[in-house]
Tab-separated table of C-alpha atoms in Angstrom:
chain	number	residue	atom	x	y	z
A	89	UNK	CA	-51.578	-14.083	18.162
A	90	UNK	CA	-51.009	-10.520	17.080
A	91	UNK	CA	-47.721	-10.312	18.938
A	92	UNK	CA	-46.592	-13.595	17.410
A	93	UNK	CA	-47.426	-12.447	13.866
A	94	UNK	CA	-45.492	-9.205	14.389
A	95	UNK	CA	-42.328	-10.879	15.606
A	96	UNK	CA	-41.987	-13.523	12.880
A	97	UNK	CA	-41.020	-11.208	9.996
A	98	UNK	CA	-38.438	-9.509	12.174
A	99	UNK	CA	-36.269	-12.603	12.434
A	100	UNK	CA	-35.183	-12.945	8.781
A	101	UNK	CA	-34.826	-9.161	8.625
A	102	UNK	CA	-32.520	-9.240	11.619
A	103	UNK	CA	-30.496	-12.052	10.069
A	104	UNK	CA	-30.237	-10.140	6.787
A	105	UNK	CA	-29.154	-6.994	8.626
A	106	UNK	CA	-26.519	-8.940	10.545
A	107	UNK	CA	-25.294	-10.603	7.317
A	108	UNK	CA	-24.934	-7.270	5.528
A	109	UNK	CA	-23.278	-5.694	8.553
A	110	UNK	CA	-20.721	-8.494	8.717
A	111	UNK	CA	-19.928	-8.216	5.006
A	112	UNK	CA	-19.752	-4.436	5.261
A	113	UNK	CA	-17.108	-4.734	7.950
A	114	UNK	CA	-15.200	-7.256	5.841
A	115	UNK	CA	-15.313	-4.989	2.785
A	116	UNK	CA	-14.286	-2.012	4.922
A	117	UNK	CA	-11.330	-3.939	6.337
A	118	UNK	CA	-10.290	-5.107	2.886
A	119	UNK	CA	-10.377	-1.597	1.440
A	120	UNK	CA	-8.468	-0.277	4.456
A	121	UNK	CA	-5.809	-2.915	3.817
A	122	UNK	CA	-5.811	-2.540	0.031
A	123	UNK	CA	-5.406	1.227	0.381
A	124	UNK	CA	-2.055	0.518	2.005
A	125	UNK	CA	-1.185	-1.858	-0.817
A	126	UNK	CA	-2.219	0.769	-3.379
A	127	UNK	CA	-0.136	3.430	-1.682
A	128	UNK	CA	2.825	1.079	-1.487
A	129	UNK	CA	2.388	0.251	-5.167
A	130	UNK	CA	2.492	3.918	-6.212
A	131	UNK	CA	5.468	4.867	-4.069
A	132	UNK	CA	7.277	1.582	-4.782
A	133	UNK	CA	7.021	2.452	-8.464
A	134	UNK	CA	8.427	5.940	-7.797
A	135	UNK	CA	11.243	4.415	-5.739
A	136	UNK	CA	11.990	1.867	-8.463
A	137	UNK	CA	12.005	4.434	-11.277
A	138	UNK	CA	14.266	6.837	-9.370
A	139	UNK	CA	16.763	4.192	-8.322
A	140	UNK	CA	16.832	2.149	-11.539
A	141	UNK	CA	17.609	5.279	-13.544
A	142	UNK	CA	20.201	6.702	-11.133
A	143	UNK	CA	22.438	3.704	-10.558
A	144	UNK	CA	24.127	2.095	-13.530
A	145	UNK	CA	22.471	-1.089	-14.783
A	146	UNK	CA	25.226	-3.253	-13.274
A	147	UNK	CA	25.092	-1.467	-9.900
A	148	UNK	CA	21.304	-1.761	-9.830
A	149	UNK	CA	21.640	-5.485	-10.468
A	150	UNK	CA	24.157	-5.825	-7.634
A	151	UNK	CA	22.001	-3.846	-5.221
A	152	UNK	CA	18.784	-5.679	-6.134
A	153	UNK	CA	20.502	-9.032	-5.697
A	154	UNK	CA	22.104	-8.029	-2.377
A	155	UNK	CA	18.737	-6.692	-1.190
A	156	UNK	CA	17.045	-9.962	-2.151
A	157	UNK	CA	19.686	-11.854	-0.170
A	158	UNK	CA	19.131	-9.481	2.757
A	159	UNK	CA	15.375	-10.081	2.719
A	160	UNK	CA	15.990	-13.837	2.775
A	161	UNK	CA	18.539	-13.576	5.597
A	162	UNK	CA	16.255	-11.263	7.607
A	163	UNK	CA	13.946	-14.222	8.214
A	164	UNK	CA	16.586	-15.610	10.586
A	165	UNK	CA	16.035	-12.656	12.941
A	166	UNK	CA	14.528	-13.855	16.265
A	167	UNK	CA	14.410	-17.408	14.834
A	168	UNK	CA	11.074	-16.676	13.159
A	169	UNK	CA	9.343	-15.526	16.353
A	170	UNK	CA	7.420	-12.935	14.318
A	171	UNK	CA	4.990	-15.781	13.525
A	172	UNK	CA	4.211	-16.143	17.239
A	173	UNK	CA	3.692	-12.368	17.445
A	174	UNK	CA	1.229	-12.528	14.556
A	175	UNK	CA	-0.765	-15.392	16.033
A	176	UNK	CA	-0.836	-13.604	19.391
A	177	UNK	CA	-2.074	-10.352	17.859
A	178	UNK	CA	-4.749	-12.255	15.934
A	179	UNK	CA	-5.990	-14.543	18.717
A	180	UNK	CA	-4.723	-13.265	22.116
A	181	UNK	CA	-3.890	-9.536	21.767
A	182	UNK	CA	-3.523	-9.054	25.538
A	183	UNK	CA	-0.190	-10.928	25.319
A	184	UNK	CA	1.431	-8.681	22.693
A	185	UNK	CA	3.727	-7.055	25.256
A	186	UNK	CA	4.870	-10.452	26.514
A	187	UNK	CA	5.600	-11.770	23.047
A	188	UNK	CA	7.270	-8.505	21.985
A	189	UNK	CA	9.727	-8.959	24.854
A	190	UNK	CA	10.364	-12.498	23.600
A	191	UNK	CA	10.922	-11.206	20.075
A	192	UNK	CA	13.525	-8.705	21.296
A	193	UNK	CA	15.340	-11.353	23.354
A	194	UNK	CA	15.393	-13.884	20.520
A	195	UNK	CA	16.436	-11.201	18.003
A	196	UNK	CA	19.568	-10.522	20.048
A	197	UNK	CA	20.303	-14.239	20.423
A	198	UNK	CA	19.907	-14.787	16.656
A	199	UNK	CA	22.519	-12.176	15.658
A	200	UNK	CA	25.536	-14.559	15.563
A	201	UNK	CA	23.637	-16.981	13.306
A	202	UNK	CA	22.489	-14.103	11.105
A	203	UNK	CA	26.073	-12.821	10.788
A	204	UNK	CA	27.465	-16.279	9.956
A	205	UNK	CA	24.763	-16.975	7.348
A	206	UNK	CA	25.289	-13.540	5.782
A	207	UNK	CA	29.027	-14.112	5.444
A	208	UNK	CA	28.405	-17.521	3.893
A	209	UNK	CA	26.041	-16.046	1.281
A	210	UNK	CA	28.580	-13.309	0.562
A	211	UNK	CA	31.362	-15.831	-0.083
A	212	UNK	CA	29.131	-17.939	-2.331
A	213	UNK	CA	27.641	-15.229	-4.535
A	214	UNK	CA	29.118	-11.760	-3.994
A	215	UNK	CA	32.808	-11.957	-3.083
A	216	UNK	CA	34.037	-11.363	-6.630
A	217	UNK	CA	31.528	-8.588	-7.456
A	218	UNK	CA	30.813	-6.551	-4.314
A	219	UNK	CA	32.853	-5.257	-1.335
A	220	UNK	CA	31.889	-6.925	1.946
A	221	UNK	CA	31.179	-3.520	3.534
A	222	UNK	CA	28.448	-2.722	1.011
A	223	UNK	CA	26.858	-6.175	1.287
A	224	UNK	CA	26.886	-6.007	5.101
A	225	UNK	CA	25.261	-2.556	4.996
A	226	UNK	CA	22.423	-3.823	2.798
A	227	UNK	CA	21.835	-6.858	5.049
A	228	UNK	CA	21.837	-4.588	8.113
A	229	UNK	CA	19.188	-2.367	6.498
A	230	UNK	CA	16.975	-5.313	5.560
A	231	UNK	CA	17.380	-7.510	8.645
A	232	UNK	CA	17.806	-5.106	11.559
A	233	UNK	CA	15.832	-2.085	10.338
A	234	UNK	CA	13.184	-3.132	7.829
A	235	UNK	CA	12.329	-6.558	9.300
A	236	UNK	CA	11.253	-4.981	12.636
A	237	UNK	CA	9.092	-2.559	10.616
A	238	UNK	CA	7.444	-5.597	9.043
A	239	UNK	CA	6.883	-6.980	12.551
A	240	UNK	CA	5.025	-3.790	13.497
A	241	UNK	CA	2.960	-4.088	10.311
A	242	UNK	CA	2.168	-7.724	11.031
A	243	UNK	CA	1.041	-6.977	14.592
A	244	UNK	CA	-1.296	-4.185	13.436
A	245	UNK	CA	-2.782	-6.425	10.762
A	246	UNK	CA	-3.229	-9.198	13.326
A	247	UNK	CA	-5.142	-6.768	15.549
A	248	UNK	CA	-7.390	-5.862	12.627
A	249	UNK	CA	-5.995	-2.310	12.527
A	250	UNK	CA	-5.747	-2.399	8.760
A	251	UNK	CA	-5.994	1.378	8.356
A	252	UNK	CA	-3.053	2.018	10.692
A	253	UNK	CA	-1.051	-0.742	9.005
A	254	UNK	CA	-1.858	0.781	5.620
A	255	UNK	CA	-0.633	4.222	6.706
A	256	UNK	CA	2.545	2.725	8.170
A	257	UNK	CA	3.223	0.738	4.983
A	258	UNK	CA	2.756	3.826	2.851
A	259	UNK	CA	5.022	5.962	5.058
A	260	UNK	CA	7.769	3.338	4.915
A	261	UNK	CA	7.599	3.243	1.141
A	262	UNK	CA	7.432	7.051	0.958
A	263	UNK	CA	10.668	7.214	2.963
A	264	UNK	CA	12.444	4.951	0.478
A	265	UNK	CA	11.037	6.855	-2.495
A	266	UNK	CA	12.057	10.201	-0.987
A	267	UNK	CA	15.621	9.071	-0.345
A	268	UNK	CA	15.854	7.559	-3.841
A	269	UNK	CA	14.702	10.904	-5.266
A	270	UNK	CA	17.270	12.735	-3.113
A	271	UNK	CA	19.942	10.334	-4.352
A	272	UNK	CA	18.980	11.214	-7.932
A	273	UNK	CA	20.132	14.795	-7.232
A	274	UNK	CA	23.229	13.724	-5.280
A	275	UNK	CA	26.536	14.708	-6.956
A	276	UNK	CA	27.791	11.099	-7.172
A	277	UNK	CA	25.771	7.995	-8.011
A	278	UNK	CA	27.887	5.140	-6.734
A	279	UNK	CA	26.508	2.062	-5.010
A	280	UNK	CA	28.542	2.914	-1.911
A	281	UNK	CA	26.726	6.265	-1.671
A	282	UNK	CA	23.295	4.731	-2.222
A	283	UNK	CA	23.506	2.144	0.570
A	284	UNK	CA	23.944	4.999	3.089
A	285	UNK	CA	20.755	6.604	1.767
A	286	UNK	CA	19.080	3.203	2.066
A	287	UNK	CA	20.148	2.847	5.711
A	288	UNK	CA	18.704	6.285	6.492
A	289	UNK	CA	15.369	5.525	4.787
A	290	UNK	CA	14.903	2.260	6.680
A	291	UNK	CA	15.973	3.819	9.993
A	292	UNK	CA	13.338	6.552	9.631
A	293	UNK	CA	10.718	3.889	8.824
A	294	UNK	CA	11.637	2.005	12.004
A	295	UNK	CA	11.341	5.157	14.138
A	296	UNK	CA	7.902	5.898	12.676
A	297	UNK	CA	6.686	2.301	13.105
A	298	UNK	CA	7.633	1.935	16.760
A	299	UNK	CA	7.208	5.564	17.763
A	300	UNK	CA	3.654	5.966	16.481
A	301	UNK	CA	2.077	2.669	15.427
A	302	UNK	CA	3.167	-0.185	17.672
A	303	UNK	CA	0.686	-1.148	20.450
A	304	UNK	CA	1.612	0.182	23.870
A	305	UNK	CA	1.869	-2.733	26.278
A	306	UNK	CA	4.240	-3.427	29.141
A	307	UNK	CA	7.115	-5.742	28.154
A	308	UNK	CA	7.200	-8.905	30.270
A	309	UNK	CA	9.624	-11.776	29.802
A	310	UNK	CA	7.995	-15.214	30.160
A	311	UNK	CA	10.618	-17.623	28.869
A	312	UNK	CA	8.602	-20.857	29.452
A	313	UNK	CA	5.861	-19.418	27.255
A	314	UNK	CA	8.354	-18.712	24.470
A	315	UNK	CA	9.882	-22.172	24.659
A	316	UNK	CA	6.503	-23.725	23.864
A	317	UNK	CA	6.341	-21.612	20.690
A	318	UNK	CA	10.012	-21.773	19.742
A	319	UNK	CA	9.952	-25.023	17.748
A	320	UNK	CA	7.078	-23.762	15.631
A	321	UNK	CA	8.855	-20.411	15.155
A	322	UNK	CA	12.049	-22.148	14.019
A	323	UNK	CA	10.007	-24.115	11.478
A	324	UNK	CA	8.511	-20.828	10.264
A	325	UNK	CA	11.939	-19.180	10.090
A	326	UNK	CA	13.320	-22.093	8.099
A	327	UNK	CA	10.289	-22.039	5.832
A	328	UNK	CA	10.579	-18.275	5.342
A	329	UNK	CA	14.280	-18.537	4.458
A	330	UNK	CA	13.481	-21.339	2.025
A	331	UNK	CA	10.514	-19.425	0.642
A	332	UNK	CA	12.607	-16.385	-0.149
A	333	UNK	CA	15.413	-18.608	-1.358
A	334	UNK	CA	13.134	-20.151	-3.955
A	335	UNK	CA	11.637	-16.702	-4.703
A	336	UNK	CA	14.956	-14.857	-5.038
A	337	UNK	CA	17.425	-17.597	-5.935
A	338	UNK	CA	17.054	-16.729	-9.597
A	339	UNK	CA	18.646	-13.303	-8.983
A	340	UNK	CA	21.615	-14.916	-7.209
A	341	UNK	CA	22.110	-17.431	-10.010
A	342	UNK	CA	21.819	-14.802	-12.752
A	343	UNK	CA	24.464	-12.704	-10.990
A	344	UNK	CA	26.858	-15.616	-10.457
A	345	UNK	CA	26.421	-17.079	-13.967
A	346	UNK	CA	25.500	-14.075	-16.149
A	347	UNK	CA	27.275	-11.222	-14.365
A	348	UNK	CA	26.078	-7.810	-13.062
A	349	UNK	CA	24.814	-6.456	-16.407
A	350	UNK	CA	22.435	-9.352	-17.040
A	351	UNK	CA	21.544	-9.308	-13.333
A	352	UNK	CA	20.513	-5.662	-13.724
A	353	UNK	CA	18.194	-6.375	-16.656
A	354	UNK	CA	16.781	-9.408	-14.897
A	355	UNK	CA	16.275	-7.477	-11.635
A	356	UNK	CA	14.290	-4.777	-13.471
A	357	UNK	CA	11.938	-7.351	-14.999
A	358	UNK	CA	11.438	-9.219	-11.722
A	359	UNK	CA	10.892	-5.962	-9.842
A	360	UNK	CA	8.050	-5.144	-12.212
A	361	UNK	CA	6.710	-8.649	-11.557
A	362	UNK	CA	6.989	-8.013	-7.794
A	363	UNK	CA	4.895	-4.858	-8.064
A	364	UNK	CA	1.964	-6.892	-9.401
A	365	UNK	CA	2.038	-9.024	-6.243
A	366	UNK	CA	1.422	-6.194	-3.745
A	367	UNK	CA	-2.425	-6.232	-3.947
A	368	UNK	CA	-2.475	-10.051	-4.024
A	369	UNK	CA	-0.477	-10.246	-0.791
A	370	UNK	CA	-3.131	-8.109	0.931
A	371	UNK	CA	-5.812	-10.578	-0.119
A	372	UNK	CA	-3.697	-13.540	1.051
A	373	UNK	CA	-3.042	-11.901	4.423
A	374	UNK	CA	-6.754	-11.392	5.104
A	375	UNK	CA	-7.604	-14.899	3.938
A	376	UNK	CA	-4.974	-16.361	6.265
A	377	UNK	CA	-6.517	-14.457	9.176
A	378	UNK	CA	-9.952	-15.838	8.332
A	379	UNK	CA	-8.554	-19.354	8.169
A	380	UNK	CA	-6.882	-18.986	11.566
A	381	UNK	CA	-10.273	-18.179	13.065
A	382	UNK	CA	-12.242	-20.635	10.885
A	383	UNK	CA	-9.979	-23.574	9.864
A	384	UNK	CA	-12.845	-25.298	8.011
A	385	UNK	CA	-12.583	-22.776	5.168
A	386	UNK	CA	-11.487	-23.841	1.674
A	387	UNK	CA	-12.668	-27.435	1.996
A	388	UNK	CA	-14.648	-27.108	-1.234
A	389	UNK	CA	-12.684	-27.629	-4.444
A	390	UNK	CA	-14.824	-25.043	-6.243
A	391	UNK	CA	-13.871	-22.333	-3.742
A	392	UNK	CA	-10.162	-23.198	-3.899
A	393	UNK	CA	-10.180	-23.273	-7.691
A	394	UNK	CA	-12.022	-19.949	-7.894
A	395	UNK	CA	-9.532	-18.233	-5.612
A	396	UNK	CA	-6.534	-19.561	-7.545
A	397	UNK	CA	-8.046	-18.574	-10.889
A	398	UNK	CA	-8.723	-15.073	-9.557
A	399	UNK	CA	-5.155	-14.687	-8.253
A	400	UNK	CA	-3.715	-15.818	-11.593
A	401	UNK	CA	-5.967	-13.620	-13.752
A	402	UNK	CA	-5.471	-10.442	-11.693
A	403	UNK	CA	-1.684	-10.932	-11.616
A	404	UNK	CA	-1.459	-11.671	-15.343
A	405	UNK	CA	-3.691	-8.743	-16.278
A	406	UNK	CA	-1.532	-6.386	-14.206
A	407	UNK	CA	1.660	-7.382	-16.037
A	408	UNK	CA	-0.121	-7.373	-19.402
A	409	UNK	CA	-1.248	-3.753	-18.876
A	410	UNK	CA	2.280	-2.768	-17.877
A	411	UNK	CA	3.721	-4.532	-20.940
A	412	UNK	CA	1.294	-2.675	-23.229
A	413	UNK	CA	2.291	0.692	-21.732
A	414	UNK	CA	5.997	-0.108	-22.136
A	415	UNK	CA	5.454	-1.326	-25.701
A	416	UNK	CA	4.054	2.032	-26.807
A	417	UNK	CA	6.061	4.180	-24.374
A	418	UNK	CA	9.307	2.298	-23.683
A	419	UNK	CA	10.870	5.304	-21.924
A	420	UNK	CA	7.895	5.764	-19.577
A	421	UNK	CA	9.884	4.373	-16.646
A	422	UNK	CA	13.273	5.796	-17.607
A	423	UNK	CA	16.210	4.971	-19.853
A	424	UNK	CA	17.519	1.937	-17.943
A	425	UNK	CA	14.050	0.398	-17.686
A	426	UNK	CA	13.627	1.015	-21.427
A	427	UNK	CA	16.332	-1.591	-22.070
A	428	UNK	CA	14.162	-4.188	-20.361
A	429	UNK	CA	10.832	-2.926	-21.766
A	430	UNK	CA	10.698	-5.339	-24.768
A	431	UNK	CA	11.282	-8.293	-22.424
A	432	UNK	CA	8.442	-7.641	-19.952
A	433	UNK	CA	5.688	-9.215	-22.063
A	434	UNK	CA	7.752	-12.413	-22.424
A	435	UNK	CA	7.294	-13.079	-18.683
A	436	UNK	CA	3.501	-12.871	-18.969
A	437	UNK	CA	2.673	-15.949	-16.844
A	438	UNK	CA	5.380	-15.474	-14.226
A	439	UNK	CA	3.490	-13.106	-11.852
A	440	UNK	CA	0.382	-15.287	-11.625
A	441	UNK	CA	2.296	-18.540	-11.112
A	442	UNK	CA	4.698	-16.931	-8.628
A	443	UNK	CA	1.853	-15.410	-6.607
A	444	UNK	CA	0.047	-18.762	-6.515
A	445	UNK	CA	3.106	-20.511	-5.066
A	446	UNK	CA	3.265	-17.800	-2.387
A	447	UNK	CA	-0.484	-18.103	-1.698
A	448	UNK	CA	-0.263	-21.882	-1.306
A	449	UNK	CA	2.563	-21.543	1.200
A	450	UNK	CA	0.378	-19.178	3.235
A	451	UNK	CA	-2.425	-21.757	3.336
A	452	UNK	CA	-0.172	-24.171	5.204
A	453	UNK	CA	0.927	-21.432	7.599
A	454	UNK	CA	-2.709	-20.596	8.355
A	455	UNK	CA	-3.427	-24.214	9.287
A	456	UNK	CA	-0.371	-24.437	11.546
A	457	UNK	CA	1.397	-26.961	9.266
A	458	UNK	CA	4.704	-25.141	9.564
A	459	UNK	CA	7.012	-28.164	9.353
A	460	UNK	CA	5.289	-29.440	6.206
A	461	UNK	CA	5.473	-25.911	4.801
A	462	UNK	CA	9.228	-25.814	5.429
A	463	UNK	CA	9.737	-29.219	3.775
A	464	UNK	CA	7.658	-28.190	0.752
A	465	UNK	CA	9.586	-24.954	0.329
A	466	UNK	CA	12.901	-26.800	0.569
A	467	UNK	CA	11.768	-29.111	-2.236
A	468	UNK	CA	10.585	-26.166	-4.340
A	469	UNK	CA	13.872	-24.301	-3.772
A	470	UNK	CA	15.807	-27.341	-4.963
A	471	UNK	CA	13.597	-27.773	-8.018
A	472	UNK	CA	13.899	-24.101	-8.910
A	473	UNK	CA	17.684	-24.225	-8.593
A	474	UNK	CA	17.917	-27.229	-10.916
A	475	UNK	CA	15.621	-25.697	-13.540
A	476	UNK	CA	17.302	-22.285	-13.462
A	477	UNK	CA	20.825	-23.667	-13.677
A	478	UNK	CA	19.654	-25.706	-16.669
A	479	UNK	CA	18.278	-22.716	-18.598
A	480	UNK	CA	21.089	-20.344	-17.549
A	481	UNK	CA	23.790	-22.718	-18.787
A	482	UNK	CA	22.184	-23.382	-22.179
A	483	UNK	CA	23.661	-20.190	-23.683
A	484	UNK	CA	20.236	-18.679	-24.424
A	485	UNK	CA	19.780	-15.101	-25.564
A	486	UNK	CA	18.138	-12.872	-22.961
A	487	UNK	CA	14.647	-12.888	-24.609
A	488	UNK	CA	14.692	-16.700	-24.803
A	489	UNK	CA	15.831	-16.882	-21.175
A	490	UNK	CA	12.913	-14.716	-20.023
A	491	UNK	CA	10.454	-16.767	-22.095
A	492	UNK	CA	11.675	-20.010	-20.548
A	493	UNK	CA	10.915	-18.596	-17.095
A	494	UNK	CA	7.213	-19.207	-17.772
A	495	UNK	CA	7.949	-22.921	-17.994
A	496	UNK	CA	10.082	-22.846	-14.840
A	497	UNK	CA	7.342	-21.189	-12.795
A	498	UNK	CA	4.677	-23.459	-14.287
A	499	UNK	CA	6.659	-26.480	-13.069
A	500	UNK	CA	7.066	-24.861	-9.636
A	501	UNK	CA	3.333	-24.149	-9.428
A	502	UNK	CA	2.373	-27.718	-10.307
A	503	UNK	CA	4.815	-29.097	-7.750
A	504	UNK	CA	3.591	-26.635	-5.111
A	505	UNK	CA	-0.064	-27.463	-5.779
A	506	UNK	CA	0.582	-31.204	-5.497
A	507	UNK	CA	2.506	-30.790	-2.231
A	508	UNK	CA	0.157	-28.216	-0.692
A	509	UNK	CA	-3.187	-29.845	-1.408
A	510	UNK	CA	-1.901	-33.246	-0.350
A	511	UNK	CA	-0.895	-31.686	2.980
A	512	UNK	CA	-4.259	-29.913	3.357
A	513	UNK	CA	-5.957	-33.312	3.539
A	514	UNK	CA	-4.122	-33.926	6.813
A	515	UNK	CA	-5.639	-32.691	10.099
A	516	UNK	CA	-4.901	-29.030	10.800
A	517	UNK	CA	-2.756	-28.166	13.789
A	518	UNK	CA	-4.433	-26.162	16.533
A	519	UNK	CA	-3.219	-22.565	16.433
């Protein structure tokens, strides 16, 4: 009896200890990951300030738009096989070497498609504003240098090595910031000069990522294994291209309809909006990992609503604080940014709504619904194009144009929510 009475209280204590230990690990992982996001935020801001105030406003608009196109086109690399790498690192890390070999093989095979798509985008949006050599250099930096760095980041996050991923993310951003600062002191400040600095920064990031941070495993080609994953990877690649198309299509349209000067102002505002998304993306990444391991998450409407409200409020508060700073100190981020400072507050709802659309797309990826995700993103890209062409061709003044963006992103969010949560009622695909 005595032994029995002594063991009973230990059980709830043990459960409580295990509960706290589990949450402590989760909090530790989150702060390891968010430290990388915080470091990226600081150095991304330094990079942005240095570059936006070194290039002319028109050149900055051209570069930002070309870079956005390059990010979108980079999703073609390896036909989206980075998604298979991520799932492997998260669920079956012993196969990372095998899937890395597949990524390299598919990356080489995807180069002709990447080149053809890049030339098509150039003819559609850049041929009258930018030399082909400069555009090709930017796409090379984004697709063949920075996208592999992102693959290394993704693999480390999948393995739960959030601290290493955080350090790698910070070092990559430090490299860009350092080269932007060096460019500030360069004798000439042409766009042609800057893209060479940009190539160097991304090349150094790639060397650091694969020289010091990528897992060491023997590369083994197992083509039958890749073929089973290829269809899903192609869906992911298509969805990623469409995702970035609907995220960045506004910059392309502003350039083609409004010209480089308006594109420069618009790029500055949207870059500030992008900076508010960096911490939110860390949260989304960790949530996606949890959902891969526990697909039953987020079944409760209260939980889903709470997460979305939190994402919106944090994003909106971040831009609001930035708008207040720029209202009282318009030159805080430099003379070129000062031209856009009065417009920042007009986009107050854009970060939250934009981040929610991105978060909802990640929910479908986590559940393995990659084809539905691609279809949804195609519909959203089409809707965004229609709405943006409508407001850009109405002859609005720039402040009115920025204000109308809140309505555009509200419509995109409502459409995304309807599509996403309808799809979440379907059975999840095994991942």
